[in-house]
Amino acid sequence: MLYKRPTQDMQNKKRIYRHLAIIYNIYLATLGIAFATYFLPEFLRGWKESGNFGLTNRSYVVAAPLDEKTSAIRIEGLPDNIDTKIEKISMNVNLPEQISTDTMFNVFADNGYAYILVMFMTLSSLVMLVLFALIIISLRRSIRNEEPIRHINISRTRWIGIIFLMNELASSLEQYIHIRKAEQLLAPSTMRVIEELPINYQNIILGILFIFMAEVFAIGSQLSEEQKLTI
């Protein structure tokens, strides 16, 4: 009986280490697929368009959700028993002026602040991905070396939650800028946009959950240290 416990503990650690290795590999594979199918094409498209600065007329994009009362449309060829509507409208506005240093960043809703918010969301998302990877690597190293979980992972988890909340705030503000601009552009038409501040409560809940998990980890780590001191 005295020799079974170390063996069982070792098997449990190996099992946890394998699970973390699987999660880490899935995480890397998902990043690779996302980079190849989304980030790289978007980067190449943006790089190609950036080469036209100063050579073509200025343009910007606007995207906003439409009010259901004014979003119904009729598509030719569809049966009469099918009702269709547009939930979101995207517009590309071309202006009769050259791109300049003052307007080169006004590519979203003709507003430089919208560009800053988009860049912030992009960079903060990259920071979250790095923090995720660091947490997984740190946990694998702790299990492999039979060391306690490092306190820095508590801060990393807490920061992921904070960044989630900040990201959602930035996203809401960026979408609101689009809504205000779309409202101006659609004024001559019968279409109307939803004027409410768009908030994704799922991201807010995720951010709160990460902060909550960080506090749980902190309490667990503190209780573990107090137990060691008592022993």
PDB file of C-alpha atoms in Angstrom:
ATOM      1  CA  MET A   1       0.000   0.000   0.000  1.00  0.00           C
ATOM      2  CA  LEU A   2       2.883   2.378   0.712  1.00  0.00           C
ATOM      3  CA  TYR A   3       4.239   2.070  -2.848  1.00  0.00           C
ATOM      4  CA  LYS A   4       0.942   2.473  -4.696  1.00  0.00           C
ATOM      5  CA  ARG A   5       0.412   6.118  -3.862  1.00  0.00           C
ATOM      6  CA  PRO A   6       3.586   7.463  -5.570  1.00  0.00           C
ATOM      7  CA  THR A   7       2.804   5.330  -8.623  1.00  0.00           C
ATOM      8  CA  GLN A   8      -0.756   6.568  -8.770  1.00  0.00           C
ATOM      9  CA  ASP A   9       0.359  10.191  -8.320  1.00  0.00           C
ATOM     10  CA  MET A  10       2.871   9.765 -11.126  1.00  0.00           C
ATOM     11  CA  GLN A  11       0.212   8.315 -13.413  1.00  0.00           C
ATOM     12  CA  ASN A  12      -2.139  11.195 -12.616  1.00  0.00           C
ATOM     13  CA  LYS A  13       0.585  13.725 -13.413  1.00  0.00           C
ATOM     14  CA  LYS A  14       1.387  11.996 -16.693  1.00  0.00           C
ATOM     15  CA  ARG A  15      -2.286  11.967 -17.627  1.00  0.00           C
ATOM     16  CA  ILE A  16      -2.655  15.688 -16.875  1.00  0.00           C
ATOM     17  CA  TYR A  17       0.541  16.408 -18.812  1.00  0.00           C
ATOM     18  CA  ARG A  18      -0.808  14.513 -21.830  1.00  0.00           C
ATOM     19  CA  HIS A  19      -4.088  16.416 -21.649  1.00  0.00           C
ATOM     20  CA  LEU A  20      -2.241  19.743 -21.576  1.00  0.00           C
ATOM     21  CA  ALA A  21      -0.078  18.621 -24.490  1.00  0.00           C
ATOM     22  CA  ILE A  22      -3.193  17.752 -26.513  1.00  0.00           C
ATOM     23  CA  ILE A  23      -4.799  21.114 -25.685  1.00  0.00           C
ATOM     24  CA  TYR A  24      -1.598  22.954 -26.600  1.00  0.00           C
ATOM     25  CA  ASN A  25      -1.303  21.122 -29.947  1.00  0.00           C
ATOM     26  CA  ILE A  26      -4.968  21.821 -30.751  1.00  0.00           C
ATOM     27  CA  TYR A  27      -4.385  25.459 -29.820  1.00  0.00           C
ATOM     28  CA  LEU A  28      -1.381  25.718 -32.166  1.00  0.00           C
ATOM     29  CA  ALA A  29      -3.234  23.933 -34.979  1.00  0.00           C
ATOM     30  CA  THR A  30      -6.201  26.290 -34.621  1.00  0.00           C
ATOM     31  CA  LEU A  31      -3.889  29.299 -34.715  1.00  0.00           C
ATOM     32  CA  GLY A  32      -2.212  27.950 -37.844  1.00  0.00           C
ATOM     33  CA  ILE A  33      -5.530  27.377 -39.615  1.00  0.00           C
ATOM     34  CA  ALA A  34      -6.830  30.810 -38.597  1.00  0.00           C
ATOM     35  CA  PHE A  35      -3.627  32.464 -39.795  1.00  0.00           C
ATOM     36  CA  ALA A  36      -3.666  30.674 -43.164  1.00  0.00           C
ATOM     37  CA  THR A  37      -7.375  31.094 -43.890  1.00  0.00           C
ATOM     38  CA  TYR A  38      -8.150  34.518 -42.404  1.00  0.00           C
ATOM     39  CA  PHE A  39      -5.287  36.640 -41.059  1.00  0.00           C
ATOM     40  CA  LEU A  40      -2.864  36.129 -43.956  1.00  0.00           C
ATOM     41  CA  PRO A  41      -5.437  36.837 -46.731  1.00  0.00           C
ATOM     42  CA  GLU A  42      -6.665  39.921 -44.860  1.00  0.00           C
ATOM     43  CA  PHE A  43      -3.089  41.133 -44.367  1.00  0.00           C
ATOM     44  CA  LEU A  44      -2.227  40.645 -48.041  1.00  0.00           C
ATOM     45  CA  ARG A  45      -5.405  42.443 -49.095  1.00  0.00           C
ATOM     46  CA  GLY A  46      -4.637  45.357 -46.775  1.00  0.00           C
ATOM     47  CA  TRP A  47      -1.030  45.465 -47.968  1.00  0.00           C
ATOM     48  CA  LYS A  48      -2.183  45.562 -51.590  1.00  0.00           C
ATOM     49  CA  GLU A  49      -4.631  48.363 -50.889  1.00  0.00           C
ATOM     50  CA  SER A  50      -2.034  50.317 -48.921  1.00  0.00           C
ATOM     51  CA  GLY A  51       0.109  50.462 -52.046  1.00  0.00           C
ATOM     52  CA  ASN A  52      -2.526  52.682 -53.627  1.00  0.00           C
ATOM     53  CA  PHE A  53      -2.180  55.497 -51.050  1.00  0.00           C
ATOM     54  CA  GLY A  54      -1.878  58.780 -52.908  1.00  0.00           C
ATOM     55  CA  LEU A  55      -2.663  57.129 -56.256  1.00  0.00           C
ATOM     56  CA  THR A  56      -6.404  56.516 -56.053  1.00  0.00           C
ATOM     57  CA  ASN A  57      -9.437  58.311 -54.679  1.00  0.00           C
ATOM     58  CA  ARG A  58     -10.145  57.963 -51.012  1.00  0.00           C
ATOM     59  CA  SER A  59     -12.775  55.509 -49.833  1.00  0.00           C
ATOM     60  CA  TYR A  60     -14.079  54.088 -46.577  1.00  0.00           C
ATOM     61  CA  VAL A  61     -16.375  51.299 -45.436  1.00  0.00           C
ATOM     62  CA  VAL A  62     -19.417  51.434 -43.189  1.00  0.00           C
ATOM     63  CA  ALA A  63     -21.226  48.450 -41.684  1.00  0.00           C
ATOM     64  CA  ALA A  64     -24.231  48.680 -39.373  1.00  0.00           C
ATOM     65  CA  PRO A  65     -27.240  46.585 -38.278  1.00  0.00           C
ATOM     66  CA  LEU A  66     -30.585  47.584 -39.776  1.00  0.00           C
ATOM     67  CA  ASP A  67     -33.887  48.115 -38.020  1.00  0.00           C
ATOM     68  CA  GLU A  68     -36.216  45.189 -38.755  1.00  0.00           C
ATOM     69  CA  LYS A  69     -39.056  47.578 -39.575  1.00  0.00           C
ATOM     70  CA  THR A  70     -37.178  48.969 -42.562  1.00  0.00           C
ATOM     71  CA  SER A  71     -34.971  46.024 -43.547  1.00  0.00           C
ATOM     72  CA  ALA A  72     -37.486  43.993 -45.567  1.00  0.00           C
ATOM     73  CA  ILE A  73     -36.513  43.499 -49.216  1.00  0.00           C
ATOM     74  CA  ARG A  74     -37.966  41.713 -52.197  1.00  0.00           C
ATOM     75  CA  ILE A  75     -35.721  39.358 -54.161  1.00  0.00           C
ATOM     76  CA  GLU A  76     -36.823  38.700 -57.705  1.00  0.00           C
ATOM     77  CA  GLY A  77     -37.474  35.044 -58.457  1.00  0.00           C
ATOM     78  CA  LEU A  78     -38.339  33.951 -54.914  1.00  0.00           C
ATOM     79  CA  PRO A  79     -41.851  32.590 -54.173  1.00  0.00           C
ATOM     80  CA  ASP A  80     -44.324  34.931 -52.503  1.00  0.00           C
ATOM     81  CA  ASN A  81     -44.395  32.834 -49.327  1.00  0.00           C
ATOM     82  CA  ILE A  82     -40.734  33.650 -48.559  1.00  0.00           C
ATOM     83  CA  ASP A  83     -40.075  36.873 -46.665  1.00  0.00           C
ATOM     84  CA  THR A  84     -36.545  38.287 -46.732  1.00  0.00           C
ATOM     85  CA  LYS A  85     -34.841  41.044 -44.782  1.00  0.00           C
ATOM     86  CA  ILE A  86     -31.373  42.544 -44.385  1.00  0.00           C
ATOM     87  CA  GLU A  87     -29.959  42.323 -40.879  1.00  0.00           C
ATOM     88  CA  LYS A  88     -26.767  44.267 -41.613  1.00  0.00           C
ATOM     89  CA  ILE A  89     -25.752  46.612 -44.393  1.00  0.00           C
ATOM     90  CA  SER A  90     -22.208  47.214 -45.645  1.00  0.00           C
ATOM     91  CA  MET A  91     -21.371  50.241 -47.758  1.00  0.00           C
ATOM     92  CA  ASN A  92     -18.208  51.243 -49.580  1.00  0.00           C
ATOM     93  CA  VAL A  93     -18.100  55.008 -50.026  1.00  0.00           C
ATOM     94  CA  ASN A  94     -15.843  56.454 -52.746  1.00  0.00           C
ATOM     95  CA  LEU A  95     -14.905  60.119 -52.480  1.00  0.00           C
ATOM     96  CA  PRO A  96     -13.587  62.418 -55.220  1.00  0.00           C
ATOM     97  CA  GLU A  97     -10.374  63.218 -53.376  1.00  0.00           C
ATOM     98  CA  GLN A  98      -6.882  61.816 -53.106  1.00  0.00           C
ATOM     99  CA  ILE A  99      -5.722  59.865 -50.076  1.00  0.00           C
ATOM    100  CA  SER A 100      -3.565  62.071 -47.849  1.00  0.00           C
ATOM    101  CA  THR A 101      -1.721  61.730 -44.574  1.00  0.00           C
ATOM    102  CA  ASP A 102      -4.678  63.348 -42.801  1.00  0.00           C
ATOM    103  CA  THR A 103      -7.246  60.893 -44.155  1.00  0.00           C
ATOM    104  CA  MET A 104      -5.276  57.688 -44.760  1.00  0.00           C
ATOM    105  CA  PHE A 105      -6.509  56.187 -41.481  1.00  0.00           C
ATOM    106  CA  ASN A 106     -10.158  57.144 -42.000  1.00  0.00           C
ATOM    107  CA  VAL A 107     -10.924  53.826 -43.659  1.00  0.00           C
ATOM    108  CA  PHE A 108     -13.613  52.796 -41.170  1.00  0.00           C
ATOM    109  CA  ALA A 109     -16.746  54.982 -41.103  1.00  0.00           C
ATOM    110  CA  ASP A 110     -14.591  57.936 -42.204  1.00  0.00           C
ATOM    111  CA  ASN A 111     -13.344  58.199 -38.630  1.00  0.00           C
ATOM    112  CA  GLY A 112      -9.777  57.925 -37.382  1.00  0.00           C
ATOM    113  CA  TYR A 113     -10.919  56.833 -33.914  1.00  0.00           C
ATOM    114  CA  ALA A 114     -12.607  53.791 -35.446  1.00  0.00           C
ATOM    115  CA  TYR A 115      -9.250  52.789 -36.953  1.00  0.00           C
ATOM    116  CA  ILE A 116      -7.536  53.172 -33.563  1.00  0.00           C
ATOM    117  CA  LEU A 117     -10.206  50.992 -31.937  1.00  0.00           C
ATOM    118  CA  VAL A 118      -9.781  48.305 -34.607  1.00  0.00           C
ATOM    119  CA  MET A 119      -6.007  48.306 -34.124  1.00  0.00           C
ATOM    120  CA  PHE A 120      -6.466  48.113 -30.356  1.00  0.00           C
ATOM    121  CA  MET A 121      -8.785  45.111 -30.703  1.00  0.00           C
ATOM    122  CA  THR A 122      -6.330  43.410 -33.053  1.00  0.00           C
ATOM    123  CA  LEU A 123      -3.334  43.919 -30.767  1.00  0.00           C
ATOM    124  CA  SER A 124      -5.262  43.002 -27.613  1.00  0.00           C
ATOM    125  CA  SER A 125      -6.456  39.787 -29.273  1.00  0.00           C
ATOM    126  CA  LEU A 126      -2.840  38.900 -30.062  1.00  0.00           C
ATOM    127  CA  VAL A 127      -1.911  39.607 -26.431  1.00  0.00           C
ATOM    128  CA  MET A 128      -4.656  37.232 -25.247  1.00  0.00           C
ATOM    129  CA  LEU A 129      -3.399  34.496 -27.590  1.00  0.00           C
ATOM    130  CA  VAL A 130       0.124  34.910 -26.221  1.00  0.00           C
ATOM    131  CA  LEU A 131      -1.135  34.810 -22.633  1.00  0.00           C
ATOM    132  CA  PHE A 132      -3.084  31.617 -23.362  1.00  0.00           C
ATOM    133  CA  ALA A 133       0.038  29.992 -24.804  1.00  0.00           C
ATOM    134  CA  LEU A 134       2.200  31.111 -21.854  1.00  0.00           C
ATOM    135  CA  ILE A 135      -0.275  29.683 -19.336  1.00  0.00           C
ATOM    136  CA  ILE A 136      -0.358  26.295 -21.072  1.00  0.00           C
ATOM    137  CA  ILE A 137       3.443  26.179 -21.399  1.00  0.00           C
ATOM    138  CA  SER A 138       3.881  27.151 -17.750  1.00  0.00           C
ATOM    139  CA  LEU A 139       1.430  24.482 -16.571  1.00  0.00           C
ATOM    140  CA  ARG A 140       3.189  21.815 -18.628  1.00  0.00           C
ATOM    141  CA  ARG A 141       6.557  22.858 -17.217  1.00  0.00           C
ATOM    142  CA  SER A 142       5.249  22.836 -13.642  1.00  0.00           C
ATOM    143  CA  ILE A 143       3.803  19.330 -13.998  1.00  0.00           C
ATOM    144  CA  ARG A 144       6.885  17.998 -15.759  1.00  0.00           C
ATOM    145  CA  ASN A 145       9.270  19.400 -13.131  1.00  0.00           C
ATOM    146  CA  GLU A 146       6.868  18.605 -10.254  1.00  0.00           C
ATOM    147  CA  GLU A 147       6.760  22.265  -9.252  1.00  0.00           C
ATOM    148  CA  PRO A 148       3.824  24.256  -7.853  1.00  0.00           C
ATOM    149  CA  ILE A 149       1.782  26.328 -10.282  1.00  0.00           C
ATOM    150  CA  ARG A 150       3.437  29.704 -10.717  1.00  0.00           C
ATOM    151  CA  HIS A 151       1.664  32.760  -9.336  1.00  0.00           C
ATOM    152  CA  ILE A 152       2.228  34.630 -12.593  1.00  0.00           C
ATOM    153  CA  ASN A 153      -0.430  32.435 -14.215  1.00  0.00           C
ATOM    154  CA  ILE A 154      -2.989  33.953 -11.854  1.00  0.00           C
ATOM    155  CA  SER A 155      -2.079  37.420 -13.142  1.00  0.00           C
ATOM    156  CA  ARG A 156      -2.157  36.163 -16.730  1.00  0.00           C
ATOM    157  CA  THR A 157      -5.642  34.730 -16.274  1.00  0.00           C
ATOM    158  CA  ARG A 158      -6.818  37.939 -14.652  1.00  0.00           C
ATOM    159  CA  TRP A 159      -5.394  40.006 -17.516  1.00  0.00           C
ATOM    160  CA  ILE A 160      -7.153  37.817 -20.086  1.00  0.00           C
ATOM    161  CA  GLY A 161     -10.454  38.651 -18.395  1.00  0.00           C
ATOM    162  CA  ILE A 162      -9.643  42.355 -18.269  1.00  0.00           C
ATOM    163  CA  ILE A 163      -8.649  42.380 -21.946  1.00  0.00           C
ATOM    164  CA  PHE A 164     -11.895  40.584 -22.831  1.00  0.00           C
ATOM    165  CA  LEU A 165     -13.858  43.400 -21.171  1.00  0.00           C
ATOM    166  CA  MET A 166     -11.736  46.139 -22.734  1.00  0.00           C
ATOM    167  CA  ASN A 167     -12.042  44.461 -26.139  1.00  0.00           C
ATOM    168  CA  GLU A 168     -15.819  44.388 -25.894  1.00  0.00           C
ATOM    169  CA  LEU A 169     -15.917  48.060 -24.893  1.00  0.00           C
ATOM    170  CA  ALA A 170     -13.722  48.971 -27.879  1.00  0.00           C
ATOM    171  CA  SER A 171     -15.854  46.829 -30.197  1.00  0.00           C
ATOM    172  CA  SER A 172     -19.054  48.497 -28.998  1.00  0.00           C
ATOM    173  CA  LEU A 173     -17.622  51.971 -29.503  1.00  0.00           C
ATOM    174  CA  GLU A 174     -16.303  51.072 -32.969  1.00  0.00           C
ATOM    175  CA  GLN A 175     -19.676  49.671 -34.007  1.00  0.00           C
ATOM    176  CA  TYR A 176     -21.440  52.748 -32.618  1.00  0.00           C
ATOM    177  CA  ILE A 177     -19.259  54.987 -34.803  1.00  0.00           C
ATOM    178  CA  HIS A 178     -20.341  52.902 -37.806  1.00  0.00           C
ATOM    179  CA  ILE A 179     -23.991  53.226 -36.768  1.00  0.00           C
ATOM    180  CA  ARG A 180     -23.784  57.010 -36.526  1.00  0.00           C
ATOM    181  CA  LYS A 181     -22.155  57.265 -39.969  1.00  0.00           C
ATOM    182  CA  ALA A 182     -24.580  54.787 -41.554  1.00  0.00           C
ATOM    183  CA  GLU A 183     -27.460  56.818 -40.137  1.00  0.00           C
ATOM    184  CA  GLN A 184     -26.199  59.864 -42.034  1.00  0.00           C
ATOM    185  CA  LEU A 185     -25.650  57.969 -45.285  1.00  0.00           C
ATOM    186  CA  LEU A 186     -29.059  56.267 -45.178  1.00  0.00           C
ATOM    187  CA  ALA A 187     -30.982  59.433 -44.287  1.00  0.00           C
ATOM    188  CA  PRO A 188     -32.257  59.980 -47.887  1.00  0.00           C
ATOM    189  CA  SER A 189     -33.535  56.370 -48.039  1.00  0.00           C
ATOM    190  CA  THR A 190     -36.276  54.507 -46.192  1.00  0.00           C
ATOM    191  CA  MET A 191     -33.784  52.241 -44.399  1.00  0.00           C
ATOM    192  CA  ARG A 192     -32.938  52.935 -40.779  1.00  0.00           C
ATOM    193  CA  VAL A 193     -30.221  51.523 -38.549  1.00  0.00           C
ATOM    194  CA  ILE A 194     -30.477  50.282 -34.974  1.00  0.00           C
ATOM    195  CA  GLU A 195     -29.387  53.253 -32.885  1.00  0.00           C
ATOM    196  CA  GLU A 196     -28.683  51.321 -29.666  1.00  0.00           C
ATOM    197  CA  LEU A 197     -25.145  50.808 -28.406  1.00  0.00           C
ATOM    198  CA  PRO A 198     -24.277  47.239 -29.512  1.00  0.00           C
ATOM    199  CA  ILE A 199     -23.023  45.104 -26.630  1.00  0.00           C
ATOM    200  CA  ASN A 200     -22.018  41.449 -26.841  1.00  0.00           C
ATOM    201  CA  TYR A 201     -22.861  40.160 -23.370  1.00  0.00           C
ATOM    202  CA  GLN A 202     -21.209  36.799 -24.113  1.00  0.00           C
ATOM    203  CA  ASN A 203     -17.793  38.455 -24.215  1.00  0.00           C
ATOM    204  CA  ILE A 204     -18.586  40.368 -21.018  1.00  0.00           C
ATOM    205  CA  ILE A 205     -19.537  37.122 -19.286  1.00  0.00           C
ATOM    206  CA  LEU A 206     -16.358  35.440 -20.567  1.00  0.00           C
ATOM    207  CA  GLY A 207     -14.261  38.299 -19.222  1.00  0.00           C
ATOM    208  CA  ILE A 208     -15.943  38.097 -15.819  1.00  0.00           C
ATOM    209  CA  LEU A 209     -15.470  34.303 -15.769  1.00  0.00           C
ATOM    210  CA  PHE A 210     -11.733  34.640 -16.431  1.00  0.00           C
ATOM    211  CA  ILE A 211     -11.388  37.181 -13.632  1.00  0.00           C
ATOM    212  CA  PHE A 212     -13.403  34.870 -11.372  1.00  0.00           C
ATOM    213  CA  MET A 213     -11.164  31.895 -12.285  1.00  0.00           C
ATOM    214  CA  ALA A 214      -8.094  33.975 -11.474  1.00  0.00           C
ATOM    215  CA  GLU A 215      -9.485  34.729  -8.006  1.00  0.00           C
ATOM    216  CA  VAL A 216     -10.322  31.040  -7.477  1.00  0.00           C
ATOM    217  CA  PHE A 217      -6.756  30.094  -8.453  1.00  0.00           C
ATOM    218  CA  ALA A 218      -5.398  32.735  -6.088  1.00  0.00           C
ATOM    219  CA  ILE A 219      -7.503  31.410  -3.186  1.00  0.00           C
ATOM    220  CA  GLY A 220      -6.497  27.815  -3.965  1.00  0.00           C
ATOM    221  CA  SER A 221      -2.820  28.749  -4.099  1.00  0.00           C
ATOM    222  CA  GLN A 222      -3.069  30.613  -0.794  1.00  0.00           C
ATOM    223  CA  LEU A 223      -4.823  27.692   0.912  1.00  0.00           C
ATOM    224  CA  SER A 224      -2.199  25.287  -0.441  1.00  0.00           C
ATOM    225  CA  GLU A 225       0.623  27.415   0.973  1.00  0.00           C
ATOM    226  CA  GLU A 226      -1.126  27.698   4.357  1.00  0.00           C
ATOM    227  CA  GLN A 227      -1.571  23.912   4.413  1.00  0.00           C
ATOM    228  CA  LYS A 228       2.143  23.385   3.747  1.00  0.00           C
ATOM    229  CA  LEU A 229       3.052  25.781   6.545  1.00  0.00           C
ATOM    230  CA  THR A 230       0.660  23.981   8.918  1.00  0.00           C
ATOM    231  CA  ILE A 231       2.200  20.609   8.075  1.00  0.00           C
TER     232      ILE A 231
END
